[in-house]
XYZ file of C-alpha atoms in Angstrom:
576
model
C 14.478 -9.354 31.512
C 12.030 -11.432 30.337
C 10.561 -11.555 26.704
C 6.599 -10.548 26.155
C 4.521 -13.741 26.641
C 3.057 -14.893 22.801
C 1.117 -18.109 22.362
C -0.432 -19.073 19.171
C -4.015 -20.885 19.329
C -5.048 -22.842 16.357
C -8.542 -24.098 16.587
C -9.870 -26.341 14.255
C -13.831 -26.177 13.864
C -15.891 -28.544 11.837
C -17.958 -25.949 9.260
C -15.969 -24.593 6.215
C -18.666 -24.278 4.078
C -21.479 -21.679 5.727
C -19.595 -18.230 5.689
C -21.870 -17.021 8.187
C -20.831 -19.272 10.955
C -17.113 -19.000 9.439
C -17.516 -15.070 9.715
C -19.076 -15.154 13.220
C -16.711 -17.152 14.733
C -13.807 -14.736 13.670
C -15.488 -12.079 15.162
C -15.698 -13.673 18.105
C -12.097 -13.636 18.070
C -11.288 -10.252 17.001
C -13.494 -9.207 19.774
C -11.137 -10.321 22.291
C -8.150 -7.416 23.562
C -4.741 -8.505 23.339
C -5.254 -11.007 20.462
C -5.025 -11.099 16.579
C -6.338 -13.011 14.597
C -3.858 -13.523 11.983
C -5.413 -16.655 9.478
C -8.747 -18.123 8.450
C -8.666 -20.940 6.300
C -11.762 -22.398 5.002
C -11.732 -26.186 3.704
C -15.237 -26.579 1.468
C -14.371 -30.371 0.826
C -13.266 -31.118 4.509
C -16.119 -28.366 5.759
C -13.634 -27.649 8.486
C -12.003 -24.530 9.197
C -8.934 -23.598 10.945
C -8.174 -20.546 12.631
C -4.835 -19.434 13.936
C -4.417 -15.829 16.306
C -1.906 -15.061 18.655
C -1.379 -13.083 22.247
C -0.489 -13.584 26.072
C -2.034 -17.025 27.986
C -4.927 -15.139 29.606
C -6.222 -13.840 26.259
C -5.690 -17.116 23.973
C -7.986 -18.942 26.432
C -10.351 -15.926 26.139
C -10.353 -16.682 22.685
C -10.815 -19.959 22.043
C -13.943 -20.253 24.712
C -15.393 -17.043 22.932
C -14.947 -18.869 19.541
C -16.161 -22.340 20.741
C -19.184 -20.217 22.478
C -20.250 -19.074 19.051
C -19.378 -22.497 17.345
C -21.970 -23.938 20.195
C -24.619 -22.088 19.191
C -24.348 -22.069 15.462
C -22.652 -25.772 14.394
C -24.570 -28.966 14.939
C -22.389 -32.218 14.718
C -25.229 -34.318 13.623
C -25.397 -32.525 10.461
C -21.861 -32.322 9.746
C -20.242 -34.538 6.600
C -16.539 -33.815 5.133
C -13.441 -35.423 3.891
C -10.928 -34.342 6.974
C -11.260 -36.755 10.123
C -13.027 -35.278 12.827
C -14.631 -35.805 16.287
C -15.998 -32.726 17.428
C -18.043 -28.844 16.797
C -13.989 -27.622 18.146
C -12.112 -30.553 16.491
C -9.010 -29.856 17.993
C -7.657 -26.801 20.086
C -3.564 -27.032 20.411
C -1.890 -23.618 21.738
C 1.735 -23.431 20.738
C 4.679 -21.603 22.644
C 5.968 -18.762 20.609
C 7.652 -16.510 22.606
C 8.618 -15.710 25.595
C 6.617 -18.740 27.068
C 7.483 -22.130 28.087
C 5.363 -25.771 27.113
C 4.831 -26.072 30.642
C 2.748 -22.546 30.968
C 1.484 -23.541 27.530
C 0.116 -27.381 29.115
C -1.526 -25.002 32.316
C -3.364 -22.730 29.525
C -4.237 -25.686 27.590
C -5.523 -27.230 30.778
C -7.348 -24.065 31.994
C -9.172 -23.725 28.488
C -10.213 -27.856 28.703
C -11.872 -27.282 32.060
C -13.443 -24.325 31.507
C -14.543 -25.808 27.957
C -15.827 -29.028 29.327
C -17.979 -27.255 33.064
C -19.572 -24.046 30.832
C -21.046 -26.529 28.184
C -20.559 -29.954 29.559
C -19.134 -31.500 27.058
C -15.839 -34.118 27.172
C -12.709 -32.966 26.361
C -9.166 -34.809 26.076
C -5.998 -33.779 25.956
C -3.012 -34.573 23.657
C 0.563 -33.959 22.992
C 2.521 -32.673 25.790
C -0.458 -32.197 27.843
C -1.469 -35.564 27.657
C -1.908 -37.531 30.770
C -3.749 -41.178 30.775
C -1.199 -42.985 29.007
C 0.503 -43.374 25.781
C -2.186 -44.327 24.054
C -3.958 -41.385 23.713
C -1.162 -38.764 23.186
C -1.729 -38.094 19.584
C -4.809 -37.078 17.757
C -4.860 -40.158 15.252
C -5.260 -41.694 18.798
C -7.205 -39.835 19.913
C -9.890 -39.746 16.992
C -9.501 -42.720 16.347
C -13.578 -43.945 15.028
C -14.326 -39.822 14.806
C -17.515 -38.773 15.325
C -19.311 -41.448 14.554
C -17.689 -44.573 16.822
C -17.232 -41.961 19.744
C -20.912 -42.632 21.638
C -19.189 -46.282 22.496
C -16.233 -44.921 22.794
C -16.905 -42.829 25.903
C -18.120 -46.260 27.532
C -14.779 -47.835 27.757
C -12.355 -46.791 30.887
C -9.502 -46.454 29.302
C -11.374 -43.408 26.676
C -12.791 -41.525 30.199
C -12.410 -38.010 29.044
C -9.844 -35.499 30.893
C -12.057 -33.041 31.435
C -16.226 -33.369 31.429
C -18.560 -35.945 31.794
C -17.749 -39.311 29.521
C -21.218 -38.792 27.884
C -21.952 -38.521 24.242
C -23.476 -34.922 23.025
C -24.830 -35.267 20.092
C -24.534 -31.638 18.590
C -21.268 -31.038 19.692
C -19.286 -34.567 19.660
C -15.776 -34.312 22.150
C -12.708 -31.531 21.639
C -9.335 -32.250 22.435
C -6.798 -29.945 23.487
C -3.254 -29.836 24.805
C 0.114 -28.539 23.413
C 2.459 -28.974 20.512
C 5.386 -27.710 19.336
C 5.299 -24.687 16.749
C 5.039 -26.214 12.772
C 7.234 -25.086 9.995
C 5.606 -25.878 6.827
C 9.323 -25.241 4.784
C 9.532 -26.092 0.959
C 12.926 -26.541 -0.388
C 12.805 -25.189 -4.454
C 15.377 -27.355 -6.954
C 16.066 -28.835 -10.605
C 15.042 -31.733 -10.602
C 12.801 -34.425 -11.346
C 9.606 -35.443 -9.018
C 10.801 -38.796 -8.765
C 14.224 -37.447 -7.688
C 12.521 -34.941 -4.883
C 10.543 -37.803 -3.638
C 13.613 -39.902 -2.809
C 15.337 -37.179 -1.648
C 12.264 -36.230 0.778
C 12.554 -40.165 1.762
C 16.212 -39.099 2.400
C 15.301 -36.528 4.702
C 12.048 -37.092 6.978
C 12.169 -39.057 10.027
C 10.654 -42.050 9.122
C 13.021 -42.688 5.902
C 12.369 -45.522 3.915
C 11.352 -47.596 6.833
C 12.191 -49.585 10.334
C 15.888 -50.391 8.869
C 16.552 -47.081 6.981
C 15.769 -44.078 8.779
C 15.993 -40.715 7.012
C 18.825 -38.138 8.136
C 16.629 -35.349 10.283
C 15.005 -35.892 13.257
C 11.358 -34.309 13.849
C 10.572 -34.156 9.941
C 8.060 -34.835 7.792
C 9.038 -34.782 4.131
C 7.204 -35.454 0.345
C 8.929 -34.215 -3.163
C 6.394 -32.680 -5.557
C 6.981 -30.953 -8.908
C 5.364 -27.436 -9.648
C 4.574 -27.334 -13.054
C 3.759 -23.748 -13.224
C 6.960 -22.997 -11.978
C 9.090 -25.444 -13.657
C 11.000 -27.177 -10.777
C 10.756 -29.425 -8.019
C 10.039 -29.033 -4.399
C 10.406 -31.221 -1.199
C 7.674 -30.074 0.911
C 8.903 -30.219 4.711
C 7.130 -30.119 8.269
C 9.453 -29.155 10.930
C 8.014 -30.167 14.234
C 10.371 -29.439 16.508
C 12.540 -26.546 15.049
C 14.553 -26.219 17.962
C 15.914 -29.783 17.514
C 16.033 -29.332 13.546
C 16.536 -26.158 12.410
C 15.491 -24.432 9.041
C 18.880 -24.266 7.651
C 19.426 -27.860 8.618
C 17.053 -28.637 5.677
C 17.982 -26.464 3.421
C 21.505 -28.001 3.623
C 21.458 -30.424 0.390
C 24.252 -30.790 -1.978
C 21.680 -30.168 -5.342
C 21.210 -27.583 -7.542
C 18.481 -25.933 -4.454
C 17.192 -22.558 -6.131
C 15.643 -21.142 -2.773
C 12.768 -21.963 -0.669
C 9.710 -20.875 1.054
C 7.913 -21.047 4.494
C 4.366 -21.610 4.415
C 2.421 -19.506 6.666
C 4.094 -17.501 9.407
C 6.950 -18.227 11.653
C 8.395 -17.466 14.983
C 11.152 -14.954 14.569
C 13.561 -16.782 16.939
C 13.846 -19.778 13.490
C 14.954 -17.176 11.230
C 17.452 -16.065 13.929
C 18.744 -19.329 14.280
C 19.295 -19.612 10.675
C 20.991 -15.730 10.372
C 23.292 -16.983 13.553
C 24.198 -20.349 11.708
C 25.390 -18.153 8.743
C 26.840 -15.282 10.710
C 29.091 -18.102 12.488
C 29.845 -20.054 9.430
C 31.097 -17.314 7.088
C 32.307 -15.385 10.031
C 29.761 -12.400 9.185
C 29.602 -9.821 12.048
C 25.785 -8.329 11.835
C 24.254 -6.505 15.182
C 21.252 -5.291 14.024
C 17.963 -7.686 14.174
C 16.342 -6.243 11.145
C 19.961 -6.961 9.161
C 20.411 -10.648 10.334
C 16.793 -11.707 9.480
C 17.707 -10.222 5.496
C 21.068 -12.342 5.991
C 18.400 -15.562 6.740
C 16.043 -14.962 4.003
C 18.920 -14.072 1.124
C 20.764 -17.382 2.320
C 17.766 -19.647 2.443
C 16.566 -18.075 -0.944
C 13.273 -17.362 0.985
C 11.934 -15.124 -1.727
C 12.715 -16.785 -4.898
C 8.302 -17.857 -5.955
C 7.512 -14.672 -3.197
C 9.128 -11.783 -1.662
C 9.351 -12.731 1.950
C 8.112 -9.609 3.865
C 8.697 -9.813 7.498
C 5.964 -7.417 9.189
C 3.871 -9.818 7.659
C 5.271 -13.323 7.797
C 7.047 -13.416 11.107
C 4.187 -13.569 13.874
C 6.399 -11.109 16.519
C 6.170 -9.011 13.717
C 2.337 -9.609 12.889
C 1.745 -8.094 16.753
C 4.118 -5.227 16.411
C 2.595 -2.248 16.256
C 4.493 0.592 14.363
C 8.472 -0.159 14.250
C 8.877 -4.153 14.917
C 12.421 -3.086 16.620
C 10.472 -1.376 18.864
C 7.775 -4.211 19.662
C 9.475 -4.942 23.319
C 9.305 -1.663 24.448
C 6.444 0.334 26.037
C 4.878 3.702 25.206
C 7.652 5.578 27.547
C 10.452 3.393 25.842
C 9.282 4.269 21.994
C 8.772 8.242 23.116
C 11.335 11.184 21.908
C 13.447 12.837 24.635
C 11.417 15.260 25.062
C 8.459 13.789 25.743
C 9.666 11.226 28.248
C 11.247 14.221 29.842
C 7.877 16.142 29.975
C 6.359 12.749 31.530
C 9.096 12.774 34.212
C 8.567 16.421 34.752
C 4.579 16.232 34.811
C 2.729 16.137 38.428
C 2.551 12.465 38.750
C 4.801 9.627 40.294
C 5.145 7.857 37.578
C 7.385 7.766 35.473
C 10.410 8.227 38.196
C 13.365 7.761 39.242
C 13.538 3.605 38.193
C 12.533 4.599 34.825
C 15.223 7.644 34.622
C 17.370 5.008 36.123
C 17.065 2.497 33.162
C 16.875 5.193 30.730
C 20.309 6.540 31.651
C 21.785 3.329 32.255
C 20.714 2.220 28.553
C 22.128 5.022 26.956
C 25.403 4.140 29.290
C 25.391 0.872 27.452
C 24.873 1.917 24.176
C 27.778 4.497 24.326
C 29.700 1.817 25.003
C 28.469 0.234 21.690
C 29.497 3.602 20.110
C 32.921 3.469 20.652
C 32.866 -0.171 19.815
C 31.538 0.695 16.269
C 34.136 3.719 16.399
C 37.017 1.173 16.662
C 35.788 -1.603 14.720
C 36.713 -2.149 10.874
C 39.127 1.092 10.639
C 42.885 0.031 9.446
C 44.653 1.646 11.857
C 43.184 -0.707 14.263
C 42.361 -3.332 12.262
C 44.281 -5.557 15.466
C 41.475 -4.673 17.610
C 38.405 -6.151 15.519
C 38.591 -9.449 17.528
C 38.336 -7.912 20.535
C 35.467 -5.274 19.366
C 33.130 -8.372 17.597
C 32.986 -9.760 21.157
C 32.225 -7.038 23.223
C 30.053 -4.903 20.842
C 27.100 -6.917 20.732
C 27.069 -7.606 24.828
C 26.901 -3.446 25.099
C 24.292 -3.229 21.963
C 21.907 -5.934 24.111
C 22.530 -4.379 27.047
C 21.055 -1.329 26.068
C 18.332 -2.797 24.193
C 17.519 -4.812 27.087
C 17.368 -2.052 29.321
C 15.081 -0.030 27.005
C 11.908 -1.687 28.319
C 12.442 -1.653 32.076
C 11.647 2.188 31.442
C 7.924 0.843 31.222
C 8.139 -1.883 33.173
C 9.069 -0.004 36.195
C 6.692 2.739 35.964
C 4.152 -0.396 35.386
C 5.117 -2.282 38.350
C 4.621 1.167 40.612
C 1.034 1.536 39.107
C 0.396 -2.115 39.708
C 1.599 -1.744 43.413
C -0.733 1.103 44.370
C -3.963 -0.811 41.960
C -3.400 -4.099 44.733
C -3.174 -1.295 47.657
C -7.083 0.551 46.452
C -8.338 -3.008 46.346
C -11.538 -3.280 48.604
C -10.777 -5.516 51.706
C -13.899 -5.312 53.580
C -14.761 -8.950 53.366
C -11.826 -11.933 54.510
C -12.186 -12.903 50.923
C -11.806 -9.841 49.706
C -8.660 -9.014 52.014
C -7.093 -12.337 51.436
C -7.167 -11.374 47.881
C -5.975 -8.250 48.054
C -3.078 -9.093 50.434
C -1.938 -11.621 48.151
C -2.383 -9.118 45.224
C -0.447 -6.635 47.260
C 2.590 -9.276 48.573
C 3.381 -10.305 44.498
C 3.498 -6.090 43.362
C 5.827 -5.611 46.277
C 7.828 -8.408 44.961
C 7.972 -7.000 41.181
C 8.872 -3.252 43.035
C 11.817 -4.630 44.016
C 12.834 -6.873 41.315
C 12.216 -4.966 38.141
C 15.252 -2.382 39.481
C 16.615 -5.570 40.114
C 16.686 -6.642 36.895
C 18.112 -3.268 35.994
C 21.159 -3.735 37.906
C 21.924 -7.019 36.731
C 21.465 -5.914 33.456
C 24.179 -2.923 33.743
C 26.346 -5.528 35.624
C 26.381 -7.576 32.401
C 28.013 -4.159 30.514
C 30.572 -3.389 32.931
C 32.996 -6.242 31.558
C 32.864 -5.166 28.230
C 32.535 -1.334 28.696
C 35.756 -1.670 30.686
C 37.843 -3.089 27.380
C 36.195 -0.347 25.716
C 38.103 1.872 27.948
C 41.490 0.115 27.743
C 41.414 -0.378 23.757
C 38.664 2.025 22.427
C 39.279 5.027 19.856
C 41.065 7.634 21.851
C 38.761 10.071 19.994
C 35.725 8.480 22.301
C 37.718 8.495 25.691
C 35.027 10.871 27.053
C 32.271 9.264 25.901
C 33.685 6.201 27.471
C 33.879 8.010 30.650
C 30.394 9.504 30.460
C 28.923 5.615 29.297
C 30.545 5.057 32.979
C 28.972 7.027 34.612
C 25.915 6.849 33.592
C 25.957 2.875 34.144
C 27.033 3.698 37.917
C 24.134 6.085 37.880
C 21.757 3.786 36.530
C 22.634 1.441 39.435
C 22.285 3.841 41.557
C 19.211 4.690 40.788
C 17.714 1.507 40.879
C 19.516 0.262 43.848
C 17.865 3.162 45.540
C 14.252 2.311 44.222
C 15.125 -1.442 45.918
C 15.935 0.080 49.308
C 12.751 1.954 48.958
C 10.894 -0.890 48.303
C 12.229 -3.653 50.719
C 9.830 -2.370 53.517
C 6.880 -3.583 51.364
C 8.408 -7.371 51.161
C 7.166 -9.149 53.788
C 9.381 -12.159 53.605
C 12.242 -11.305 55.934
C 14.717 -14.066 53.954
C 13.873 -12.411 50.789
C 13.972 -8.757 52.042
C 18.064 -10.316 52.844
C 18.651 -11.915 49.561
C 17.533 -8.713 47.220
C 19.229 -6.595 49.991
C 22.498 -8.769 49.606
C 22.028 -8.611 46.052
C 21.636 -5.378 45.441
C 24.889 -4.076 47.809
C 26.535 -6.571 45.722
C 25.781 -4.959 42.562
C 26.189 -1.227 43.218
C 29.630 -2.246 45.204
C 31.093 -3.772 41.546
C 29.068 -0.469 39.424
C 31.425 1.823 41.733
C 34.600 -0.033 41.542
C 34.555 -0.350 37.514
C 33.360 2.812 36.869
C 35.880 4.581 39.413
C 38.540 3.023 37.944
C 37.304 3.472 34.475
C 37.398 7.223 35.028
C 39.921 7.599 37.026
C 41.684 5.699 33.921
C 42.674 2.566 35.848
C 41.375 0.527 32.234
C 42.349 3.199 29.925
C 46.036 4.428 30.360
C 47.236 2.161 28.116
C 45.341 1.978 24.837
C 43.237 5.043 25.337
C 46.232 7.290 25.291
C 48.730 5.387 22.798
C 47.276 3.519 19.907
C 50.669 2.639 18.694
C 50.717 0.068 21.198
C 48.694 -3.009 22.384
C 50.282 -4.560 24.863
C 51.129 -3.046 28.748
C 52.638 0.354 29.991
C 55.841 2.151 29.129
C 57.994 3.344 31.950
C 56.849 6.851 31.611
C 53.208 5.682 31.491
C 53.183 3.709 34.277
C 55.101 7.104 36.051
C 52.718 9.103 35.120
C 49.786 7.122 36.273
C 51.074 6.392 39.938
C 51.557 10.284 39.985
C 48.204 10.686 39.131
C 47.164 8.467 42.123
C 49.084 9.589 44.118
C 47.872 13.324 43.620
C 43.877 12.140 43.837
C 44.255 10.901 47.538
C 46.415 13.160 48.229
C 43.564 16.087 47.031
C 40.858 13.482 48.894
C 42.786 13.156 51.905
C 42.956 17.048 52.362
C 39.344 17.309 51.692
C 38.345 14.686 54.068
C 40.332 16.806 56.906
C 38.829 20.191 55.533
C 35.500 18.452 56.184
């Protein structure tokens, strides 16, 4: 199920001196639903100011044209002197995938905002980075701004400087933007005992560029300088990760020198500090489930707040956009409400929530019993044997049910957004194309959001079914009732896909989900019958004195409890 969309705008404006325009341009942000504004940061030297919020593609473009409205109307280019480079009112516009978001969708939003930018005030705009598209040499912004401001009227005269979006004419009061897409910056500083001269050629060491062509430095997509904090007595190699999906946090923090800790400038994406707490977890063979635990593993190994406590609601930007309990950020208001409220919702005169949401709600807490029994087993001596097998199938129960969490919403959503497309008006062709195409795409997410459901108690069953052969024999029932309430939960969705296969229009996809969906309930009923008819669980659930296989008596007693059940369903099928 996939992950909320985040992208991260940072817009650079020339004017970091006049707190009036600084001021009004934040407002025009924080006037925007669905995005926060999470840092200002005025330059009075370089009279430039960069802002940085966050939220979902549609809003970040919202954003940044409300923001570059305001800087339209209140900056004026030809008045503009500071130390930073610059070319433009908007210098520079990148958006950067956080979460949940690809570069590619990140390169169509970037794309979306440069048009719409360059036809509302018509004005050029270029793009850069991975959105750039007339060659390599005008891919990065030192390219790009190359003569600034001032050399850009000739500039926009020569063919290979047409701008990507606009017309290739020089405006005065507002100079050119560029925009495109970039990979998500870690400013990292690495804390040690040392010299400056010694963190410089260590920083040398480590960035990209090394000491030159012939000696490149050890990490790739790095920039690195070694500084020495008086105040604090020690050194510090101040690092730019570029790409931290290629290097990793703890991949600089790895030096053999007397490191102290570190610190991230800024905020970061929670996925690098989950990198980090999974590098650890796997290297000292640490088994941590919860999210909250494993980002206190990252920060206590990378010494993150040795100058500064590290506080995560406010330094990691999921985090930032949480609202209330950030372990609850990916679930909706039916997802984060008590028992009894959600049952009061199901209960209440409306259609919504129904039986996909009950589905996804049972079939979570099916999972998550599963985990239960896992945690039951795990780390107790008399089945110390056993932890192995419990570390790997643990945390695929434990997702499973926090995956599943969130389809509560999303189904109920995906009902409501069905029946909005339906009340659209269609009395013009426009009109009824639009709302046939609207109507086509809900009838898709109908039938794939209990979809998703299935597949996501499919990806239990494996491990829920060990649970049942090896588990604490004090939780055999609540192994059998996790069962069962997985079937259920694929029942229930499977059901709210037949429902909503009419509405598909697409006969070949009508088949595939169809196919799919048989498919799925056919495995939930095999596993769970033979989960409680104890097919998995015989063996360890009933003798923990043993790991391996059956005894003769065992494997008596279990054909004679076969052989009673269809002989008791044969008789009832003749009764019938």
């Amino acid at each position: 199920m996939s992950a909320k969309k985040i992208i991260e705008c940072v817009p650079n404006f020339s004017e970091g001196r006049d707190k009036t325009v600084i001021e009004a341009i934040s407002e025009a942000v924080r006037a925007v639903e669905g995005v926060r504004l999470l840092d200002v940061d005025p330059g009075v030297s370089t009279n430039r100011t960069v802002y940085t919020f966050v939220g979902g593609p549609s809003a970040v473009v919202a954003a940044a044209l409300a923001a570059a409205r305001t800087a339209h109307a209140l900056i004026d280019m030809t008045k503009h002197k500071g130390s930073h480079p610059r070319m433009g009112a908007l210098d520079v516009c990148p958006f950067i995938p956080v979460s949940g978001v690809t570069v590619e969708e990140c390169v169509a939003v970037a794309k979306e905002f440069g048009s719409r930018l360059a036809e509302e005030f018509h004005v050029p705009v270029f793009l850069y980075g991975d959105a750039a598209e007339k060659g390599a040499h005008r891919t990065t912004m030192p390219q790009i701004r190359a003569g600034e401001y001032e050399g850009l009227k000739n500039k926009l005269t020569q063919p290979s400087w047409q701008p990507d979006f606009g017309p290739p004419s020089f405006v005065p009061s507002w100079g050119a933007t560029v925009t495109g897409v970039r990979k998500f910056l870690i400013a990292y500083n690495i804390n040690l005992i040392s010299t400056k001269e010694q963190a410089h050629r260590i920083a040398l060491n480590l960035r990209t560029q090394g000491r030159g062509e012939n000696e490149k430095g050890r990490l790739s997509h790095c920039q690195a300088i070694g500084w020495y904090l008086e105040e604090k007595n020690l050194a510090q190699i101040s690092v730019n990760l570029t790409d931290f999906d290629v290097t990793p946090i703890h991949d600089a923090a790895m030096l053999r020198l007397p490191v102290t800790g570190s610190e991230i400038v800024g905020l970061v994406p929670l996925r690098a500090l989950m990198q980090a707490a999974e590098y650890y977890m796997e290297k000292e063979n640490l088994f941590i489930l919860e999210e909250d635990q494993k980002i206190q593993l990252a920060i206590h190994r990378l010494g993150l707040s040795q100058l500064s406590p590290f506080i995560p609601k406010e330094r990691i930007i999921e985090y930032c956009l949480a609202e209330g309990d950030p372990a609850l950020r990916s679930m909706g208001t039916l997802g984060k409400t008590s028992v009894g409220q959600f049952v009061k919702a199901v209960a209440a005169r409306t259609p919504a929530p129904g039986g996909g949401a009950v589905a996804a709600a049972v079939a979570s807490l099916g999972s998550a019993l599963g985990a239960m029994v896992g945690q039951l087993t795990y780390g107790k001596r008399q089945w110390e044997e056993l932890d192995t097998i419990m570390r790997k199938n643990i945390p695929t129960l434990h997702a499973a049910a926090m995956e599943l969490l969130p389809a509560i919403d999303r189904d109920a959503q995906s009902f409501s957004d069905y029946m909005s497309a339906c009340c659209l008006p269609s009395s013009t062709k426009e009109e009824e194309k639009i709302k046939n195409s609207a109507v086509a795409e809900a009838a898709i997410q109908t039938v794939v959001v209990p979809l998703d459901i299935m597949q996501a108690v499919d990806s239990a069953w494996p491990a829920l079914a060990h649970m049942a052969e090896v588990g604490n024999i004090n939780c055999k029932s609540d192994v059998q009732v996790g069962a069962r309430c997985l079937e259920t939960g694929s029942w229930g969705a499977y059901y709210n896909v037949s429902i909503n296969l009419d509405n598909v229009s697409d006969k070949d996809e009508r088949h595939a989900f169809k196919t799919m969906a048989d498919d799925l309930l056919k495995k939930a009923q095999d596993i769970s019958g033979n989960i409680s008819f104890g097919l998995y669980g015989v063996g360890r659930l009933v003798d923990h004195n043993h790991i391996q296989g059956f005894d003769s008596a065992r494997h008596l007693s279990l054909w004679l409890r076969i052989f009673v059940f269809l002989l008791l369903r044969d008789n009832e099928s003749q009764v019938a």
